[in-house]
Short mmCIF file of N, CA, C and O in Angstrom, two decimals:
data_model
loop_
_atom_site.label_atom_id
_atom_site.label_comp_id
_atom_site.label_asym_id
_atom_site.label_seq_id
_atom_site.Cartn_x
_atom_site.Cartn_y
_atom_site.Cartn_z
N UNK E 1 79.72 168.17 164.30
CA UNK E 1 80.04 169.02 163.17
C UNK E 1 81.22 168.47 162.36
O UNK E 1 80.94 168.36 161.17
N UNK E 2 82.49 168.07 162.69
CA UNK E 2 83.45 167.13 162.19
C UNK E 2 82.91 166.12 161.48
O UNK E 2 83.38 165.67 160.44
N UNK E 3 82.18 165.86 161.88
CA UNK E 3 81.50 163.97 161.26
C UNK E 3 80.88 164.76 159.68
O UNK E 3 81.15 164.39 158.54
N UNK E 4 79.88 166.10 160.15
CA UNK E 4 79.55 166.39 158.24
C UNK E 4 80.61 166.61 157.72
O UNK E 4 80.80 166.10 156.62
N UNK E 5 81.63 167.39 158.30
CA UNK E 5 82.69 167.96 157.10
C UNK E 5 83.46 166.37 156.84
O UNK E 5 84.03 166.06 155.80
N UNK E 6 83.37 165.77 157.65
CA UNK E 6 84.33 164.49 157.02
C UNK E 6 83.41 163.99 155.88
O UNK E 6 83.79 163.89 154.71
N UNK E 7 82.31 163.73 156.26
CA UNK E 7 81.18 163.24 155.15
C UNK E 7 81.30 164.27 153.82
O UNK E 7 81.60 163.89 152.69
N UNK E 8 81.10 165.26 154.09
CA UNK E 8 80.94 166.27 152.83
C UNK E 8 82.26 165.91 151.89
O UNK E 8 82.11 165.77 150.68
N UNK E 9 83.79 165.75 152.61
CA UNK E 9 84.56 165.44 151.73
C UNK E 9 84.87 163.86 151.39
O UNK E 9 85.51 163.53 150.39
N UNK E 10 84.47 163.14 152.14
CA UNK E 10 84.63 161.71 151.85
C UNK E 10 83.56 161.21 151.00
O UNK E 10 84.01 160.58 150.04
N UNK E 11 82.43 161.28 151.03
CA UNK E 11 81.82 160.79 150.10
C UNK E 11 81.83 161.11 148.67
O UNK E 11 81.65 160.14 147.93
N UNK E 12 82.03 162.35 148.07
CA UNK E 12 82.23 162.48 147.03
C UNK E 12 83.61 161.96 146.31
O UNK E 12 83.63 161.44 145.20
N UNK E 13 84.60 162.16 147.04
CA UNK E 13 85.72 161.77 146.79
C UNK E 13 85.72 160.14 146.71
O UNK E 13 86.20 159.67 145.68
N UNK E 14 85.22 159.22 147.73
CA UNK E 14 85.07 158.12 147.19
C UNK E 14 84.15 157.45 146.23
O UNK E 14 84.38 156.42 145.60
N UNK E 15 82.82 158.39 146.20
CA UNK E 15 81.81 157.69 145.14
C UNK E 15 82.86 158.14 143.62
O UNK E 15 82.83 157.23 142.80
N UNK E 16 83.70 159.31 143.20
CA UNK E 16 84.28 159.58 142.02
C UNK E 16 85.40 158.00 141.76
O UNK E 16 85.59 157.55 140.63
N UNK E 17 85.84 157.54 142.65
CA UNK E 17 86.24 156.33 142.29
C UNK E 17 85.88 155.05 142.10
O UNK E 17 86.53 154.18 141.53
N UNK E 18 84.79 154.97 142.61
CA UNK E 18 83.82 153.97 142.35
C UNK E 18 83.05 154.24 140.62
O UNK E 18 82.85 153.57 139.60
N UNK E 19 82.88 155.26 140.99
CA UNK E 19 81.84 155.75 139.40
C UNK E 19 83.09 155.46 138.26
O UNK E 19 82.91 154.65 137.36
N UNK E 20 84.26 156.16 138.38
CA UNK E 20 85.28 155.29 137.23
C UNK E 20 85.17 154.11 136.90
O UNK E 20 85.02 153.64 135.77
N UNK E 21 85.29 153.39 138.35
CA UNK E 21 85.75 151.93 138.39
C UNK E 21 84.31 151.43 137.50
O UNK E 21 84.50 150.49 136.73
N UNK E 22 82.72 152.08 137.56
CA UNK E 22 81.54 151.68 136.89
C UNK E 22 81.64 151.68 135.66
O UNK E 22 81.14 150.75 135.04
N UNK E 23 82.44 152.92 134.87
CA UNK E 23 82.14 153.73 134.11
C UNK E 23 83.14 152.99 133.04
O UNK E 23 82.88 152.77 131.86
N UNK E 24 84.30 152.66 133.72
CA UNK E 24 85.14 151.74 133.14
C UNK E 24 85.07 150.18 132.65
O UNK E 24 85.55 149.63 131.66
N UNK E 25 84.43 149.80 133.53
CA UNK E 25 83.64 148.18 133.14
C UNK E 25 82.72 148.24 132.08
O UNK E 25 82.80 147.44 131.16
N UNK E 26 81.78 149.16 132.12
CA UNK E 26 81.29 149.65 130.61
C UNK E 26 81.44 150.22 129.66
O UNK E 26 80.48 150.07 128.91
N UNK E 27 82.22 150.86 129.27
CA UNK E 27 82.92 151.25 128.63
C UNK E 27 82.80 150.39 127.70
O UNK E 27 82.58 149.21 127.96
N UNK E 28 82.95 150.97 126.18
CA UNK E 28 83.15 150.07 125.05
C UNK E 28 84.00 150.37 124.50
O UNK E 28 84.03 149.70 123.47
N UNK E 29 85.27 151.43 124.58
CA UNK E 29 85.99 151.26 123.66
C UNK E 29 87.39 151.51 125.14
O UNK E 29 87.20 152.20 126.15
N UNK E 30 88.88 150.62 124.77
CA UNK E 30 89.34 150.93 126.29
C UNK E 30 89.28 151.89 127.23
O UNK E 30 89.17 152.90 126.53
N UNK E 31 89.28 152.03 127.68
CA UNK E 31 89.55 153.21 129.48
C UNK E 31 90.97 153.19 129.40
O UNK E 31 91.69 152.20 129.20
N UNK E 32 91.40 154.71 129.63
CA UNK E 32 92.54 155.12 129.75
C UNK E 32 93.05 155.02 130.72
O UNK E 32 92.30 154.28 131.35
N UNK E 33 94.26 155.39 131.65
CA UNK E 33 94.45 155.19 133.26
C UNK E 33 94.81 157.30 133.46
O UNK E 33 94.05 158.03 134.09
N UNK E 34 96.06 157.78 132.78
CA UNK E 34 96.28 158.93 132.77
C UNK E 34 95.10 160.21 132.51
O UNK E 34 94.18 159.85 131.78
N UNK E 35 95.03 161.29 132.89
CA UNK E 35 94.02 162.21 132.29
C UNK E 35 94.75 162.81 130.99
O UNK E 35 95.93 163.13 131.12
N UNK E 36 94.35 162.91 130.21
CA UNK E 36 95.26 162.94 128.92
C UNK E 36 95.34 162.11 128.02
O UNK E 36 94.96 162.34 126.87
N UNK E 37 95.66 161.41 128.28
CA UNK E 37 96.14 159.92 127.71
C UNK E 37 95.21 159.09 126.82
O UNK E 37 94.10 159.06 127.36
N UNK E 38 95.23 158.56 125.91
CA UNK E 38 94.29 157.39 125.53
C UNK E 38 95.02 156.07 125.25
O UNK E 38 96.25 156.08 125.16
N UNK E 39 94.49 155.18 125.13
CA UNK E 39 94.65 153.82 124.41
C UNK E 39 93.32 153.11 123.71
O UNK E 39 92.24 152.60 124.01
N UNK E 40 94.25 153.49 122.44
CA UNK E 40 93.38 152.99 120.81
C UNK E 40 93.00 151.47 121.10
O UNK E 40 93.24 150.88 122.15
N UNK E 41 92.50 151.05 120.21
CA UNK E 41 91.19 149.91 120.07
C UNK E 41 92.46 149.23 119.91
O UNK E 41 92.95 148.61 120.85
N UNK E 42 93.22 149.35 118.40
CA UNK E 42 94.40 148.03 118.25
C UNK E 42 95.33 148.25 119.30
O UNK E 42 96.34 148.36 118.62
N UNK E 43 95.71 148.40 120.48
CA UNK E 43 96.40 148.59 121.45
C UNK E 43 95.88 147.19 122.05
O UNK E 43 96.54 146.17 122.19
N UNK E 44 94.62 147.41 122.36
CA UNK E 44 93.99 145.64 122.95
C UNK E 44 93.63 144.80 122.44
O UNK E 44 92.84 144.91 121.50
N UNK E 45 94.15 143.48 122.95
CA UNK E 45 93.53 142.14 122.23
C UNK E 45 92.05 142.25 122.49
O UNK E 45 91.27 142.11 121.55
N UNK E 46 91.65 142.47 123.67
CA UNK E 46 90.01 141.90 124.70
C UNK E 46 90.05 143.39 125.16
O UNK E 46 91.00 143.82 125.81
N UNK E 47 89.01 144.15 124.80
CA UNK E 47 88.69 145.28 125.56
C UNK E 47 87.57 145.16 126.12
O UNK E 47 87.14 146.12 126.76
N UNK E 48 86.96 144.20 126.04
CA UNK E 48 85.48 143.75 127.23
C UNK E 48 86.42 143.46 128.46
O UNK E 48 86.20 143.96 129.56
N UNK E 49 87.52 142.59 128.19
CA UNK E 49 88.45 141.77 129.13
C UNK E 49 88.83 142.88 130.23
O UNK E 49 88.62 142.88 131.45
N UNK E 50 89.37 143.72 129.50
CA UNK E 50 90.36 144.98 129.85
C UNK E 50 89.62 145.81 130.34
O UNK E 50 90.01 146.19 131.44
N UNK E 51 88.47 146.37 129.91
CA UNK E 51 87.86 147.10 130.97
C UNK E 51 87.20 146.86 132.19
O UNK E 51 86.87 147.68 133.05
N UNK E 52 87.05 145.73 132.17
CA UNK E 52 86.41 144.57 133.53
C UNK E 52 87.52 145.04 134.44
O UNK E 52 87.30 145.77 135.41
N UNK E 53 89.11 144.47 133.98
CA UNK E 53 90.30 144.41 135.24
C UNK E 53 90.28 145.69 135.42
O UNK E 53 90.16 145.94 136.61
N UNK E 54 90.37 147.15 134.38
CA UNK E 54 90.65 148.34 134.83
C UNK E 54 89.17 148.79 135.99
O UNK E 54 89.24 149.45 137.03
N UNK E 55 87.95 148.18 135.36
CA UNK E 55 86.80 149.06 136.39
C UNK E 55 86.98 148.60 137.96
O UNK E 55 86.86 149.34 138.93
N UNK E 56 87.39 146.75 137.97
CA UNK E 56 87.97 146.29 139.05
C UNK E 56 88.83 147.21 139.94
O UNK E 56 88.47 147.67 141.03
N UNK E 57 90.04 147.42 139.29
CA UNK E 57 90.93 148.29 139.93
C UNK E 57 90.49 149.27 140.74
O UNK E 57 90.67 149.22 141.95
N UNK E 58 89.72 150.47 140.01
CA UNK E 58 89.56 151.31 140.09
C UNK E 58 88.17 150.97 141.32
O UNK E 58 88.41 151.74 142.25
N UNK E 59 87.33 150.45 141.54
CA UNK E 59 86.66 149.85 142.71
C UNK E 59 87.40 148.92 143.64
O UNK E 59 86.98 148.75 144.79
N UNK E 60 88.19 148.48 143.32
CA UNK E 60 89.01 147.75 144.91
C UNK E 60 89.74 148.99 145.20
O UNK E 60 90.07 148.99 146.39
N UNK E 61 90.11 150.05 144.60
CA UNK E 61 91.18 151.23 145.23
C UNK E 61 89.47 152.19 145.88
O UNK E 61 89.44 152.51 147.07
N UNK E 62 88.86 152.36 145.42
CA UNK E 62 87.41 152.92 146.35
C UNK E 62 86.96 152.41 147.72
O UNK E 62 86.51 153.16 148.59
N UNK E 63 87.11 151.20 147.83
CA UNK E 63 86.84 150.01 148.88
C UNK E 63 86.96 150.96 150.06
O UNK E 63 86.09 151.64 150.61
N UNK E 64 88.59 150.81 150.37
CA UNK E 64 89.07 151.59 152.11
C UNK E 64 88.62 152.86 151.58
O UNK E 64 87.88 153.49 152.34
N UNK E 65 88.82 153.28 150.72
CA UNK E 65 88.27 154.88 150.75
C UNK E 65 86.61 155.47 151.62
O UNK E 65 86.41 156.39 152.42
N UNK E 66 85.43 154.13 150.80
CA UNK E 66 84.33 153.76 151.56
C UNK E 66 84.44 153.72 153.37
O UNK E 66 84.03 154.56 154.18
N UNK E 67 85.13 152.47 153.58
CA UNK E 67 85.60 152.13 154.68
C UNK E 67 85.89 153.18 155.82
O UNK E 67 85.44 153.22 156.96
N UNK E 68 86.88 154.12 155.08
CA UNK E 68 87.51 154.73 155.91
C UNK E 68 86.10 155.96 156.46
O UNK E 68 85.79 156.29 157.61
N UNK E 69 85.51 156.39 155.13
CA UNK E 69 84.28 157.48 155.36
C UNK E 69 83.27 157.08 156.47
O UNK E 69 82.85 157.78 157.39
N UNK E 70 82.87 155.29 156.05
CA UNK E 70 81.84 154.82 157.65
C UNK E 70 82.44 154.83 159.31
O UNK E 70 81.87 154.92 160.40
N UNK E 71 84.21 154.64 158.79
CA UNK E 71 84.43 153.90 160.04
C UNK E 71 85.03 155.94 161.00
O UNK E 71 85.20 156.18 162.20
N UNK E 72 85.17 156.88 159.83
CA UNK E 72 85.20 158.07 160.83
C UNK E 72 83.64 158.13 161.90
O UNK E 72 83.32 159.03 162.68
N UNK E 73 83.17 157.35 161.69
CA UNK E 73 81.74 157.60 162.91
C UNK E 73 81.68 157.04 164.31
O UNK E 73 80.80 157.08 165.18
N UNK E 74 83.10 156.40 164.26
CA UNK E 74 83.06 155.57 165.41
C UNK E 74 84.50 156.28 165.87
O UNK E 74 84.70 157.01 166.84
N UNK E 75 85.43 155.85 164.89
CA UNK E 75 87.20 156.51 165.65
C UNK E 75 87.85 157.13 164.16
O UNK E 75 88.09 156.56 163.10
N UNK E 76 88.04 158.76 164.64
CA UNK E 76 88.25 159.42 163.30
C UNK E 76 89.54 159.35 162.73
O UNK E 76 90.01 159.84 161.70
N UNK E 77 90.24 158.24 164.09
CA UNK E 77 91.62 158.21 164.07
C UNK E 77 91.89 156.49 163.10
O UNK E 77 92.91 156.32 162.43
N UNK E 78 91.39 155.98 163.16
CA UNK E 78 91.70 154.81 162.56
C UNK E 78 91.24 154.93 161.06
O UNK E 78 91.74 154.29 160.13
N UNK E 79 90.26 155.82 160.95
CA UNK E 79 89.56 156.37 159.73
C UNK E 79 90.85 157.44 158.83
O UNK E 79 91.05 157.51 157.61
N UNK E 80 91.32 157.93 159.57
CA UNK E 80 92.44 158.75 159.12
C UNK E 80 93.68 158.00 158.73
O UNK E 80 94.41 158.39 157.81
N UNK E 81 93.86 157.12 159.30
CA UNK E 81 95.14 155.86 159.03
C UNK E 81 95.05 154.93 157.77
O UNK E 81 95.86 154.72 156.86
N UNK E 82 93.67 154.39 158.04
CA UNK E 82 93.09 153.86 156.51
C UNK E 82 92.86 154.59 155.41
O UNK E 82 92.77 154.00 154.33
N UNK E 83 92.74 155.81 155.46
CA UNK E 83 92.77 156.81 154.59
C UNK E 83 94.14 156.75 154.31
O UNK E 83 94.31 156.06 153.30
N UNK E 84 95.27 157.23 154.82
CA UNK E 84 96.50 157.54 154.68
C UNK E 84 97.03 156.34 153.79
O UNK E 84 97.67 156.33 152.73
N UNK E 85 96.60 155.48 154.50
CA UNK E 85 97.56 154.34 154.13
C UNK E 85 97.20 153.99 152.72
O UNK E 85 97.97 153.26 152.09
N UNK E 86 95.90 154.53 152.04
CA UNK E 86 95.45 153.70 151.07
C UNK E 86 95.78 154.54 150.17
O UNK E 86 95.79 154.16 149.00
N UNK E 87 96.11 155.79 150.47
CA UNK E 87 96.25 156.63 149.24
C UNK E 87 97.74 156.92 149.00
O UNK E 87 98.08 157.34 147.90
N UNK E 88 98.67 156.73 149.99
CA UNK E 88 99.99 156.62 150.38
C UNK E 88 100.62 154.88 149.72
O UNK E 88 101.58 154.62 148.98
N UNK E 89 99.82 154.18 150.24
CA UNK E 89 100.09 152.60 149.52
C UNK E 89 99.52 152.47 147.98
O UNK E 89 100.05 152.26 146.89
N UNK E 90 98.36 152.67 148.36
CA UNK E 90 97.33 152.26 147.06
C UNK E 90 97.00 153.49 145.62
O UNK E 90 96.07 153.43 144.82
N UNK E 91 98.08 154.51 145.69
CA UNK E 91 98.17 155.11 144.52
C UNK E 91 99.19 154.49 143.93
O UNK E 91 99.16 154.50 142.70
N UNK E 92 100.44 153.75 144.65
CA UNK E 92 101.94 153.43 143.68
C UNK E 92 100.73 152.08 143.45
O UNK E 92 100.51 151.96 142.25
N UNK E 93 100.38 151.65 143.81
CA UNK E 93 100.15 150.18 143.78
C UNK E 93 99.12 150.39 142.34
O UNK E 93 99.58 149.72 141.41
N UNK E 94 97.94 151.10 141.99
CA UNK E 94 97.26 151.30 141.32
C UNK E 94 98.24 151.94 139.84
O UNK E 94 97.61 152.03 138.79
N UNK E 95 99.45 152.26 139.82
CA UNK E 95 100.07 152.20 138.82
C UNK E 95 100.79 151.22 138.66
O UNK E 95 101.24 151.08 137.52
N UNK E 96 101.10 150.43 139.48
CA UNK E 96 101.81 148.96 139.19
C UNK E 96 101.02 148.10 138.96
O UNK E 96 101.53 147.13 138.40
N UNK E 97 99.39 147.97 139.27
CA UNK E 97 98.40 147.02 138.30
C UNK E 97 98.21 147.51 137.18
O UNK E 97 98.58 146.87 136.20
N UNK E 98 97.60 148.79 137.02
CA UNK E 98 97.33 149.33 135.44
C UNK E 98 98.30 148.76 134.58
O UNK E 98 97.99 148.09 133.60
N UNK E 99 99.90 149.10 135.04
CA UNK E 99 100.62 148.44 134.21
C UNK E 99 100.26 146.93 133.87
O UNK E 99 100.07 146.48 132.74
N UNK E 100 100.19 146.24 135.05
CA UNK E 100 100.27 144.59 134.53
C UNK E 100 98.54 144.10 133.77
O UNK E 100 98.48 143.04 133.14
N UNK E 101 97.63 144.74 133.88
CA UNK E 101 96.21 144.60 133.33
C UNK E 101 96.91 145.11 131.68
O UNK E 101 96.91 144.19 130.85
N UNK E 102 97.50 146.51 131.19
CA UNK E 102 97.77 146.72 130.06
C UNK E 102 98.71 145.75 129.60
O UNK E 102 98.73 145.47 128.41
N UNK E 103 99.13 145.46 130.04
CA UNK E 103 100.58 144.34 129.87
C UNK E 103 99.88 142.93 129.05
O UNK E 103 100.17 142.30 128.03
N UNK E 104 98.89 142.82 130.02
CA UNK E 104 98.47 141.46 129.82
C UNK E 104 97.58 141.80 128.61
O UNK E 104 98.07 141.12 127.71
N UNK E 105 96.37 142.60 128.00
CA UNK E 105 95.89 142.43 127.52
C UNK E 105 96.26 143.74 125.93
O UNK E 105 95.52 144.18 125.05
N UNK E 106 97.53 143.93 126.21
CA UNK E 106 98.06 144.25 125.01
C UNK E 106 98.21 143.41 123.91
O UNK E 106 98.68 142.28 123.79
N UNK E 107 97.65 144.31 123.06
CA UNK E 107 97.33 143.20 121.51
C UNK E 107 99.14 143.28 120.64
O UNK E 107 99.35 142.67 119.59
#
């Protein structure tokens, strides 16, 4: 019974970051990082460029999220650590790339 409720909340929660990270690579006009927020067309030199590194991002930060959802089937405890760690590490970290992806491909 643990294993669905972990499933019921892990999978959705990680496919919503993956589907950004999709949604963002296609994208035709830039992808924002904030909810709120935009960034205009003359803001970027390459917004094909720019949404590639942001959909990237946003799918390498999904990765352990994945990870962590298969590997609760075996030890819910190492699944819980990789969880922790990625959202504890890999949220500061996911604002310190956004920055350097906008950085770089600021027009």
């Amino acid at each position: 019974m643990e294993n669905i409720i972990w499933y019921i909340i892990m999978v959705p929660c990680s496919a919503v970051f993956t589907i950004i990270g999709i949604y963002a690579w296609n994208r035709k006009k830039p992808m924002w990082f904030w909810s709120g927020s935009t960034v205009e067309e003359t803001e970027i030199a390459d917004i094909p460029a720019y949404n590639r590194a942001n959909g990237r991002m946003w799918i390498v930060f999904s990765l352990p999220l994945w990870l962590s959802t298969f590997l609760g089937l075996w030890n819910e405890m190492i699944a819980l650590i990789l969880l922790a760690v990625d959202l504890v590490i890999g949220l500061p970290v996911l604002m310190i790339v956004y920055k350097r992806i906008y950085a770089k491909y600021k027009a």
